[in-house]
Short mmCIF file of C-alpha atoms and ligand atoms in Angstrom, two decimals:
data_model
loop_
_atom_site.label_atom_id
_atom_site.label_comp_id
_atom_site.label_asym_id
_atom_site.label_seq_id
_atom_site.Cartn_x
_atom_site.Cartn_y
_atom_site.Cartn_z
CA MET Q 1 -8.47 -6.51 -18.76
CA GLY Q 2 -5.10 -7.13 -17.53
CA SER Q 3 -3.53 -5.17 -14.60
CA VAL Q 4 -3.71 -1.59 -13.57
CA SER Q 5 -1.12 0.12 -11.79
CA LEU Q 6 -0.48 2.36 -8.80
CA LYS Q 7 2.27 4.77 -9.13
CA ILE Q 8 4.09 5.20 -5.79
CA GLY Q 9 5.72 8.35 -5.68
CA ASP Q 10 8.51 6.76 -7.80
CA GLY Q 11 7.45 3.49 -8.14
CA THR Q 12 4.50 1.17 -9.57
CA ALA Q 13 2.91 -1.48 -7.93
CA ARG Q 14 0.71 -3.85 -9.90
CA PHE Q 15 -2.32 -5.48 -8.84
CA LYS Q 16 -4.27 -7.76 -10.97
CA ARG Q 17 -7.94 -6.68 -11.92
CA ALA Q 18 -10.51 -9.56 -12.21
CA SER Q 19 -9.99 -11.45 -15.20
CA ILE Q 20 -12.50 -13.18 -17.39
CA CYS Q 21 -11.30 -16.70 -15.63
CA SER Q 22 -12.04 -15.22 -12.28
CA SER Q 23 -15.63 -14.15 -13.27
CA ALA Q 24 -16.16 -17.61 -14.55
CA VAL Q 25 -15.09 -18.98 -11.00
CA ASN Q 26 -17.92 -16.33 -9.63
CA LEU Q 27 -20.15 -17.80 -11.47
CA LEU Q 28 -19.34 -21.32 -10.46
CA MET Q 29 -19.45 -20.25 -7.03
CA LEU Q 30 -22.88 -18.75 -7.38
CA PHE Q 31 -24.08 -22.07 -9.09
CA SER Q 32 -22.60 -23.93 -6.35
CA VAL Q 33 -24.34 -21.98 -3.62
CA ILE Q 34 -27.67 -22.10 -5.35
CA THR Q 35 -27.62 -25.78 -5.93
CA THR Q 36 -26.38 -26.59 -2.28
CA ASN Q 37 -29.31 -24.73 -1.07
CA LEU Q 38 -31.84 -26.16 -3.23
CA PHE Q 39 -30.45 -29.55 -2.27
CA ALA Q 40 -30.92 -28.75 1.08
CA LEU Q 41 -34.47 -27.21 0.75
CA TYR Q 42 -35.41 -30.73 -1.22
CA ALA Q 43 -34.03 -32.52 1.42
CA PHE Q 44 -35.58 -31.07 4.28
CA THR Q 45 -38.93 -31.07 2.78
CA TYR Q 46 -38.71 -34.20 1.14
CA THR Q 47 -41.64 -36.53 1.80
CA PRO Q 48 -41.73 -40.20 0.73
CA ARG Q 49 -44.40 -41.08 -1.80
CA ASP Q 50 -45.87 -43.72 0.46
CA HIS Q 51 -46.25 -41.26 2.97
CA PRO Q 52 -47.68 -38.15 2.03
CA GLN Q 53 -47.52 -36.21 5.26
CA LEU Q 54 -44.16 -35.57 6.38
CA GLY Q 55 -45.69 -35.13 10.04
CA HIS Q 56 -46.26 -38.83 10.19
CA LEU Q 57 -42.83 -39.77 9.92
CA VAL Q 58 -42.36 -38.53 13.31
CA HIS Q 59 -44.88 -41.17 14.87
CA HIS Q 60 -43.25 -43.96 12.76
CA THR Q 61 -40.48 -46.28 14.31
CA PRO Q 62 -37.31 -45.25 15.64
CA LYS Q 63 -35.66 -47.07 12.46
CA ASN Q 64 -37.32 -44.35 10.32
CA ILE Q 65 -36.23 -41.49 12.69
CA SER Q 66 -32.72 -42.70 12.69
CA LEU Q 67 -33.04 -42.85 8.66
CA ILE Q 68 -34.11 -39.43 8.81
CA SER Q 69 -31.28 -38.58 11.02
CA GLU Q 70 -28.88 -39.92 8.87
CA GLN Q 71 -30.13 -38.13 5.67
CA VAL Q 72 -29.73 -34.92 7.79
CA ALA Q 73 -26.18 -35.90 8.74
CA LEU Q 74 -25.56 -36.62 5.04
CA ILE Q 75 -27.01 -33.23 3.97
CA LEU Q 76 -24.84 -31.41 6.78
CA SER Q 77 -21.72 -32.88 5.54
CA GLU Q 78 -22.49 -32.08 2.06
CA ILE Q 79 -23.25 -28.38 3.10
CA GLU Q 80 -19.86 -28.12 4.99
CA SER Q 81 -17.97 -29.59 2.21
CA SER Q 82 -19.42 -27.04 -0.18
CA GLN Q 83 -18.56 -24.22 2.03
CA LYS Q 84 -14.86 -25.59 2.39
CA LYS Q 85 -14.58 -25.63 -1.54
CA LEU Q 86 -16.34 -22.09 -1.34
CA ALA Q 87 -13.58 -20.60 0.78
CA GLN Q 88 -10.86 -22.42 -0.93
CA MET Q 89 -12.36 -20.87 -4.37
CA GLU Q 90 -12.52 -17.35 -2.57
CA LYS Q 91 -8.82 -17.58 -1.36
CA GLU Q 92 -7.86 -18.40 -4.99
CA ILE Q 93 -9.48 -15.41 -6.28
CA LEU Q 94 -8.32 -13.03 -3.74
CA GLY Q 95 -5.06 -14.63 -3.78
CA TYR Q 96 -4.96 -14.72 0.12
CA GLU Q 97 -3.56 -17.56 1.85
CA SER Q 98 -0.56 -18.14 4.48
CA ILE Q 99 2.45 -19.33 3.88
CA ASP Q 100 2.81 -23.06 3.86
CA LEU Q 101 6.01 -23.68 5.78
CA GLY Q 102 5.75 -27.47 4.89
CA ARG Q 103 6.40 -26.85 1.25
CA PRO Q 104 9.48 -27.99 -0.47
CA ASN Q 105 12.56 -26.11 -1.10
CA LEU Q 106 11.72 -23.14 1.51
CA ALA Q 107 14.80 -21.43 2.92
CA ASN Q 108 15.32 -22.70 6.35
CA GLU Q 109 15.82 -19.13 7.44
CA LEU Q 110 12.16 -18.29 6.39
CA LYS Q 111 10.95 -21.24 8.33
CA VAL Q 112 12.87 -20.19 11.62
CA PHE Q 113 11.59 -16.42 11.33
CA LEU Q 114 8.05 -17.52 10.61
CA GLN Q 115 7.79 -19.72 13.34
CA HIS Q 116 5.68 -18.78 16.12
CA HIS Q 117 7.22 -18.67 19.71
CA LEU Q 118 4.89 -19.02 22.80
CA LEU Q 119 5.81 -16.63 25.54
CA PRO Q 120 7.86 -18.48 28.30
CA LEU Q 121 5.95 -17.15 31.15
CA GLY Q 122 2.60 -17.55 29.32
CA LYS Q 123 0.05 -14.71 28.61
CA ASP Q 124 1.65 -11.19 29.04
CA SER Q 125 -0.71 -9.27 31.11
CA ARG Q 126 -0.02 -5.91 29.77
CA THR Q 127 -0.35 -6.80 26.15
CA GLY Q 128 -2.47 -9.77 26.48
CA ILE Q 129 -0.49 -11.80 23.68
CA THR Q 130 0.50 -15.14 24.32
CA GLU Q 131 3.05 -15.65 21.31
CA MET Q 132 5.48 -13.91 19.52
CA VAL Q 133 4.65 -13.74 15.80
CA ALA Q 134 6.50 -12.66 12.85
CA SER Q 135 5.29 -9.86 10.77
CA VAL Q 136 5.49 -10.46 6.97
CA GLY Q 137 2.82 -9.23 4.37
CA HIS Q 138 0.20 -12.05 3.58
CA SER Q 139 0.80 -11.48 -0.24
CA CYS Q 140 4.45 -12.82 0.34
CA GLU Q 141 2.79 -16.20 -0.36
CA LYS Q 142 2.01 -15.30 -4.17
CA SER Q 143 6.02 -14.67 -4.42
CA VAL Q 144 6.96 -17.20 -2.00
CA ASP Q 145 9.91 -18.41 -4.19
CA LEU Q 146 11.38 -15.20 -4.46
CA LEU Q 147 11.15 -14.90 -0.87
CA SER Q 148 12.86 -18.01 -0.18
CA GLN Q 149 15.49 -16.72 -2.54
CA TYR Q 150 15.69 -13.56 -0.44
CA MET Q 151 15.94 -15.85 2.77
CA ASN Q 152 18.60 -17.71 1.62
CA TYR Q 153 21.92 -16.24 3.22
CA LYS Q 154 24.71 -17.36 5.56
CA ILE Q 155 23.69 -16.26 8.94
CA ASN Q 156 26.09 -13.69 10.49
CA GLY Q 157 27.69 -13.46 6.95
CA PRO Q 158 27.39 -10.66 4.44
CA CYS Q 159 23.88 -10.54 2.73
CA PRO Q 160 23.77 -10.73 -0.98
CA ASP Q 161 23.82 -7.43 -2.63
CA ASP Q 162 19.99 -7.82 -3.27
CA TRP Q 163 18.12 -4.60 -2.19
CA SER Q 164 16.55 -4.76 -5.84
CA LEU Q 165 15.18 -8.30 -4.97
CA GLY Q 166 13.77 -7.21 -1.47
CA GLN Q 167 12.23 -4.00 -3.44
CA LYS Q 168 10.62 -6.34 -6.16
CA LEU Q 169 9.13 -8.26 -3.31
CA ILE Q 170 7.60 -5.13 -1.65
CA LEU Q 171 6.26 -3.96 -5.05
CA SER Q 172 4.27 -7.15 -5.44
CA GLY Q 173 2.81 -6.92 -2.15
CA CYS Q 174 5.17 -8.54 0.01
CA GLU Q 175 5.28 -6.09 2.79
CA PRO Q 176 6.54 -6.02 5.37
CA LEU Q 177 9.31 -7.84 4.35
CA SER Q 178 11.00 -10.67 6.43
CA ARG Q 179 13.82 -9.68 8.74
CA ARG Q 180 17.19 -11.29 7.92
CA ARG Q 181 20.21 -12.32 10.16
CA CYS Q 182 23.12 -11.08 7.81
CA PHE Q 183 25.01 -7.88 7.41
CA ALA Q 184 23.37 -5.59 4.62
CA LYS Q 185 26.14 -4.43 2.12
CA ALA Q 186 27.76 -1.44 3.85
CA ILE Q 187 28.67 1.74 1.74
CA PRO Q 188 31.22 4.07 3.50
CA LYS Q 189 29.23 7.49 3.52
CA VAL Q 190 32.47 9.60 2.97
CA GLY Q 191 32.32 13.47 2.46
CA LEU Q 192 28.81 14.04 3.98
CA GLU Q 193 28.13 17.85 4.96
CA SER Q 194 27.04 19.03 8.06
CA PHE Q 195 23.21 20.09 8.32
CA PRO Q 196 22.04 22.81 6.85
CA VAL Q 197 24.67 22.76 4.13
CA SER Q 198 23.98 19.24 3.43
CA LEU Q 199 20.43 20.36 2.04
CA TRP Q 200 21.86 21.58 -1.45
CA LYS Q 201 25.33 20.29 -1.51
CA ASN Q 202 26.49 17.53 -4.05
CA VAL Q 203 28.23 14.49 -2.66
CA SER Q 204 30.27 11.73 -4.13
CA GLU Q 205 28.11 9.46 -5.96
CA LYS Q 206 30.22 6.66 -4.77
CA ILE Q 207 27.86 6.75 -1.44
CA TYR Q 208 25.14 5.41 -3.26
CA SER Q 209 24.18 1.60 -4.20
CA TRP Q 210 23.83 1.49 -7.93
CA SER Q 211 23.39 -2.29 -8.00
CA GLY Q 212 20.34 -3.22 -9.92
CA LEU Q 213 19.80 0.36 -11.25
CA GLY Q 214 19.80 1.21 -15.05
CA CYS Q 215 21.73 4.39 -14.37
CA LYS Q 216 24.98 4.31 -12.69
CA ASN Q 217 25.73 7.86 -12.00
CA LEU Q 218 23.73 11.11 -11.14
CA ALA Q 219 24.24 12.57 -14.72
CA CYS Q 220 22.11 9.68 -16.08
CA LEU Q 221 19.54 10.05 -13.71
CA ASN Q 222 19.05 13.61 -14.26
CA SER Q 223 18.98 13.20 -17.98
CA LYS Q 224 15.60 11.09 -17.31
CA LYS Q 225 12.05 11.84 -16.29
CA LEU Q 226 12.08 8.99 -13.44
CA ASN Q 227 8.70 9.98 -12.62
CA ARG Q 228 5.98 12.98 -12.85
CA ASP Q 229 7.56 14.74 -9.82
CA CYS Q 230 11.20 14.03 -10.78
CA ALA Q 231 13.00 15.19 -13.62
CA GLY Q 232 16.29 15.96 -13.20
CA CYS Q 233 15.28 16.15 -9.47
CA PHE Q 234 18.78 15.00 -8.45
CA GLU Q 235 20.17 18.23 -9.75
CA ILE Q 236 20.19 20.01 -6.35
CA THR Q 237 22.67 22.73 -7.02
CA LYS Q 238 20.90 24.58 -10.33
CA GLY Q 239 18.03 24.60 -12.19
CA TYR Q 240 14.37 23.73 -11.55
CA GLU Q 241 14.94 21.64 -8.49
CA THR Q 242 16.34 24.82 -6.31
CA GLN Q 243 13.19 27.02 -7.44
CA LYS Q 244 10.37 24.50 -6.59
CA TYR Q 245 8.27 25.67 -3.96
CA VAL Q 246 9.90 29.03 -3.74
CA LYS Q 247 9.08 30.20 -7.15
CA VAL Q 248 5.79 29.66 -9.16
CA ARG Q 249 5.93 28.33 -12.56
CA SER Q 250 2.39 28.13 -13.18
CA LYS Q 251 -1.18 29.01 -11.20
CA ASN Q 252 -0.97 25.27 -9.88
CA ASP Q 253 2.43 25.93 -7.85
CA PHE Q 254 1.72 27.22 -4.54
CA LEU Q 255 4.71 29.06 -2.73
CA ILE Q 256 5.92 27.22 0.47
CA ASP Q 257 5.60 30.21 2.77
CA ASP Q 258 2.07 31.18 1.57
CA VAL Q 259 0.93 27.67 2.69
CA LEU Q 260 2.81 27.66 6.17
CA ALA Q 261 0.69 30.88 6.75
CA MET Q 262 -2.58 28.89 6.73
CA GLY Q 263 -1.43 26.77 9.40
CA SER Q 264 -3.55 27.15 12.65
CA ASN Q 265 -2.85 26.10 16.16
CA GLY Q 266 0.81 25.75 16.65
CA GLY Q 267 1.32 26.08 12.92
CA ILE Q 268 2.97 23.77 10.97
CA ARG Q 269 6.02 21.71 12.72
CA ILE Q 270 5.79 18.37 11.57
CA GLY Q 271 4.82 16.81 7.87
CA PHE Q 272 4.74 14.13 5.80
CA ASP Q 273 5.63 14.12 2.15
CA ILE Q 274 4.29 11.26 -0.17
CA GLY Q 275 6.42 10.20 -3.07
CA GLY Q 276 8.92 13.18 -2.48
CA GLY Q 277 11.42 12.63 -5.21
CA SER Q 278 15.02 13.51 -3.85
CA GLY Q 279 13.62 15.42 -0.76
CA THR Q 280 13.38 18.84 -1.93
CA PHE Q 281 10.07 19.51 -0.31
CA ALA Q 282 11.40 18.54 2.89
CA ALA Q 283 14.55 20.38 2.62
CA ARG Q 284 12.56 23.58 1.87
CA MET Q 285 10.74 22.69 5.17
CA ALA Q 286 13.70 22.07 6.78
CA GLU Q 287 15.19 25.55 6.16
CA ARG Q 288 11.80 26.76 7.64
CA ASN Q 289 12.41 24.65 10.79
CA VAL Q 290 9.70 21.97 9.92
CA THR Q 291 10.45 18.30 10.27
CA VAL Q 292 9.05 16.42 7.03
CA VAL Q 293 9.39 12.68 6.46
CA THR Q 294 9.47 11.62 2.81
CA ALA Q 295 8.00 8.28 1.80
CA THR Q 296 9.54 6.86 -1.07
CA LEU Q 297 10.90 3.73 -2.41
CA ASN Q 298 14.04 3.28 -4.69
CA VAL Q 299 12.48 2.72 -8.11
CA ASP Q 300 14.83 3.51 -10.77
CA ALA Q 301 17.04 5.67 -8.22
CA PRO Q 302 18.62 5.69 -4.92
CA PHE Q 303 16.04 8.19 -3.72
CA ASN Q 304 16.41 7.03 -0.01
CA GLU Q 305 19.95 7.09 0.06
CA PHE Q 306 19.82 10.72 -1.67
CA ILE Q 307 17.41 12.10 0.76
CA ALA Q 308 19.19 10.79 3.70
CA ALA Q 309 22.51 12.28 2.53
CA ARG Q 310 20.84 15.39 2.48
CA GLY Q 311 20.22 15.30 6.21
CA LEU Q 312 16.72 14.38 5.85
CA PHE Q 313 14.18 11.50 6.92
CA PRO Q 314 13.54 9.03 4.01
CA LEU Q 315 10.94 6.43 4.87
CA TYR Q 316 10.92 3.23 2.68
CA LEU Q 317 7.66 2.52 2.36
CA SER Q 318 5.03 1.47 -0.52
CA LEU Q 319 1.85 3.54 -0.54
CA ASP Q 320 -0.06 0.06 -0.39
CA HIS Q 321 1.21 0.04 3.38
CA ARG Q 322 -0.99 1.40 6.28
CA PHE Q 323 1.29 4.52 7.22
CA PRO Q 324 3.40 3.69 10.20
CA PHE Q 325 2.35 6.69 12.31
CA TYR Q 326 -0.38 7.18 14.87
CA ASP Q 327 -3.83 8.99 14.41
CA ASN Q 328 -3.89 12.76 14.13
CA THR Q 329 -0.14 13.22 13.94
CA PHE Q 330 0.82 15.54 11.31
CA ASP Q 331 0.22 19.26 10.90
CA LEU Q 332 0.47 18.59 7.17
CA VAL Q 333 0.82 16.19 4.23
CA HIS Q 334 2.19 16.93 1.09
CA ALA Q 335 1.28 14.86 -1.90
CA ALA Q 336 1.68 15.06 -5.52
CA ASN Q 337 1.44 12.22 -8.25
CA GLY Q 338 2.46 9.63 -5.75
CA LEU Q 339 -1.32 9.40 -5.01
CA ASP Q 340 -1.89 8.31 -8.73
CA VAL Q 341 -3.93 5.11 -8.61
CA GLY Q 342 -5.09 3.79 -12.23
CA GLY Q 343 -8.65 2.52 -12.38
CA ARG Q 344 -9.90 1.39 -9.24
CA SER Q 345 -11.14 4.33 -7.04
CA GLU Q 346 -11.36 2.33 -3.90
CA LYS Q 347 -8.13 1.94 -3.50
CA LEU Q 348 -7.39 5.90 -3.78
CA GLU Q 349 -10.24 6.03 -1.20
CA PHE Q 350 -8.42 3.62 1.14
CA LEU Q 351 -5.07 5.99 0.78
CA LEU Q 352 -7.01 9.28 1.31
CA PHE Q 353 -8.55 7.82 4.59
CA ASP Q 354 -5.23 6.94 5.77
CA ILE Q 355 -4.04 10.38 4.97
CA ASP Q 356 -6.87 11.77 7.01
CA ARG Q 357 -6.04 9.53 9.84
CA VAL Q 358 -2.59 10.64 10.08
CA LEU Q 359 -3.50 14.23 9.63
CA ARG Q 360 -4.58 16.54 12.61
CA ALA Q 361 -7.81 18.35 12.90
CA GLY Q 362 -6.84 21.88 11.60
CA GLY Q 363 -3.84 20.22 9.62
CA LEU Q 364 -3.44 20.87 5.88
CA LEU Q 365 -3.42 18.44 3.04
CA TRP Q 366 -1.58 20.04 0.13
CA LEU Q 367 -2.25 18.21 -3.02
CA ASP Q 368 0.48 19.62 -5.65
CA ASN Q 369 0.08 19.58 -9.37
CA PHE Q 370 -2.06 16.38 -9.37
CA TYR Q 371 -2.13 14.98 -12.63
CA CYS Q 372 -5.90 14.02 -14.10
CA SER Q 373 -5.47 12.23 -17.36
CA ASN Q 374 -9.16 12.78 -18.24
CA ASP Q 375 -12.43 14.51 -17.01
CA ASP Q 376 -13.62 11.34 -15.25
CA LYS Q 377 -10.40 11.14 -13.33
CA LYS Q 378 -10.72 14.49 -12.21
CA ARG Q 379 -14.40 13.84 -11.29
CA VAL Q 380 -13.79 10.82 -9.37
CA LEU Q 381 -10.93 12.29 -7.48
CA THR Q 382 -12.93 15.44 -6.58
CA ARG Q 383 -15.89 13.46 -5.42
CA LEU Q 384 -13.35 11.56 -3.35
CA ILE Q 385 -11.87 14.50 -1.76
CA GLU Q 386 -15.22 16.29 -1.12
CA GLN Q 387 -16.60 13.41 1.04
CA PHE Q 388 -14.09 14.21 3.73
CA ARG Q 389 -15.38 17.76 4.05
CA TYR Q 390 -12.07 19.71 4.07
CA LYS Q 391 -12.15 23.37 3.66
CA LYS Q 392 -10.83 24.11 0.87
CA LEU Q 393 -8.28 26.82 1.36
CA LYS Q 394 -7.16 26.83 -2.13
CA TRP Q 395 -8.51 24.88 -4.91
CA VAL Q 396 -6.81 25.45 -8.57
CA VAL Q 397 -7.65 23.41 -11.74
CA GLY Q 398 -4.89 24.25 -14.43
CA GLU Q 399 -5.11 23.02 -18.06
CA LYS Q 400 -1.99 22.16 -20.16
CA ILE Q 401 -1.89 20.96 -23.78
CA ASN Q 402 -0.05 18.01 -24.01
CA GLY Q 403 2.48 17.06 -26.75
CA ALA Q 404 -0.01 15.21 -28.74
CA GLY Q 405 -2.36 18.30 -28.66
CA LYS Q 406 -4.60 17.09 -25.93
CA SER Q 407 -5.59 18.90 -23.09
CA GLU Q 408 -4.61 17.77 -19.62
CA ALA Q 409 -5.87 18.76 -16.37
CA TYR Q 410 -3.91 19.56 -13.00
CA LEU Q 411 -5.38 19.84 -9.49
CA SER Q 412 -3.76 21.69 -6.81
CA ALA Q 413 -5.32 22.17 -3.49
CA VAL Q 414 -4.69 23.28 -0.03
CA LEU Q 415 -7.57 21.66 2.45
CA GLN Q 416 -8.05 21.95 5.96
CA LYS Q 417 -9.11 19.04 7.96
CA PRO Q 418 -12.13 19.81 10.03
CA VAL Q 419 -12.72 19.13 13.51
CA ARG Q 420 -14.98 15.79 13.54
CA VAL Q 421 -16.92 15.14 16.48
C1 LIG K 1 -40.75 -46.55 8.02
O1 LIG K 1 -41.81 -46.78 8.86
C2 LIG K 1 -42.85 -47.53 8.07
C3 LIG K 1 -43.98 -47.73 9.36
O2 LIG K 1 -43.65 -48.27 10.53
C4 LIG K 1 -42.52 -48.97 7.40
O3 LIG K 1 -43.48 -49.60 6.70
C5 LIG K 1 -41.42 -48.53 6.53
O4 LIG K 1 -40.83 -49.79 6.21
C6 LIG K 1 -40.15 -47.79 7.20
N1 LIG K 1 -39.17 -47.30 6.19
C7 LIG K 1 -38.24 -47.66 6.08
C8 LIG K 1 -37.27 -47.07 4.93
O5 LIG K 1 -37.54 -48.30 7.07
C1 LIG K 2 26.26 18.40 -8.90
O1 LIG K 2 26.04 17.08 -9.48
C2 LIG K 2 25.34 17.36 -10.78
C3 LIG K 2 25.05 15.85 -11.26
O2 LIG K 2 24.04 15.41 -10.26
C4 LIG K 2 25.97 18.23 -11.64
O3 LIG K 2 25.31 18.19 -12.89
C5 LIG K 2 26.31 19.54 -11.07
O4 LIG K 2 27.13 20.38 -12.21
C6 LIG K 2 27.19 19.40 -9.71
N1 LIG K 2 27.30 20.56 -9.19
C7 LIG K 2 28.26 21.13 -8.53
C8 LIG K 2 28.11 22.44 -8.11
O5 LIG K 2 29.34 20.39 -8.43
C1 LIG K 3 14.83 28.31 12.61
O1 LIG K 3 15.28 27.76 14.15
C2 LIG K 3 16.61 28.56 14.42
C3 LIG K 3 17.21 28.11 15.73
O2 LIG K 3 15.86 28.16 16.64
C4 LIG K 3 16.32 30.02 14.28
O3 LIG K 3 17.70 30.74 14.51
C5 LIG K 3 15.64 30.52 12.76
O4 LIG K 3 15.75 31.70 12.72
C6 LIG K 3 14.75 29.61 12.32
N1 LIG K 3 14.29 29.87 11.19
C7 LIG K 3 12.95 30.24 10.80
C8 LIG K 3 12.81 30.41 9.29
O5 LIG K 3 12.35 30.27 11.63
#
């Protein structure tokens, strides 16, 4: 069964599918529940042989009553302990457990960061909170040794050059990551251009952090297909990247101006691009005075730094994280293969609901060349999308024959969020 993977823009987060082992534990749990209940049933209806009527017991001596209550107490404690065991098993299966600050070899900074602090003046009347709690992903528990390594530094000193360790933690579900009291490695950002020239201008590659990456320069990145939406996407002065969204290559490509023309009620002013590669979508939108936030991690390339150098807004966030935006915020959400979720449709469903949440009524969801590896996937995606009852302003399914001679389907769509009452 192994693991399924979720492509996050440029990255891949992994989660374990239920293994044979965990189904065995499930059976064990079921068995345990049944036996506990049978035991309870037996105990409550049990009639001693010499007293066939249970009702008689009540009229007997107090000694017998105390015997019964002893038995009941025994049963209750048995049930309680089974429930505890069950909860423990469930925790193990789901992998949810909070970090045990008492465990040995935990970095002290991690303890300091995670300690709860009672508010000095008691309950805050405006927010109703009584203590300050540090925010860190519950899944950090699974990688607590790595997290402890991440939190091992000199306070007020320079942080280790370990952004890739931080990202590794995020990709394993440790998100949000803990804060630190050290100075992140500073890279002088020399030679930045002013806006809007910055959108399409090369800058020295020395301003990016290359530690922990396979490639050490842009030429190397451009020679690779980093993900489905970024093949040579760091080449922004010539080639395909400069044509994206303004020239069509196939019927699945929509022109940015055509989509903008579909905006209603104030039009398209702010947008959110999911897994937006090097930020070219946001750049084209910026030229049209539309502000777009681009969510991406730095998987195999310095995407965030590159987008920022173009004068655009990168959001360093995995797609497992709830979007840090309020409800009904965006006029437009653009997503391509960043949405690709292997195997589990619930995962994609949660993501689509979060997209729906941040999109305003009348806002547009632009699904751009979403790759469906097979018919099944296309069907699941279509069913998921249709349950939101968006208005299909555009819906194009294109087929391409891949290198192995198999047909591949691509879905492009522009969907309008309805007003729901
Ligand atoms: C329960 O009460 C009965 C009748 O009073 C008595 O004969 C019997 O020994 C008691 N049983 C126990 C276990 O004390
Ligand atoms: C910009 O940088 C790329 C490498 O990413 C290079 O191939 C290209 O020639 C450069 N363009 C200009 C105009 O310097
Ligand atoms: C963007 O805004 C600027 C300043 O308001 C304006 O001059 C320009 O025409 C606008 N561009 C577009 C494509 O609307």
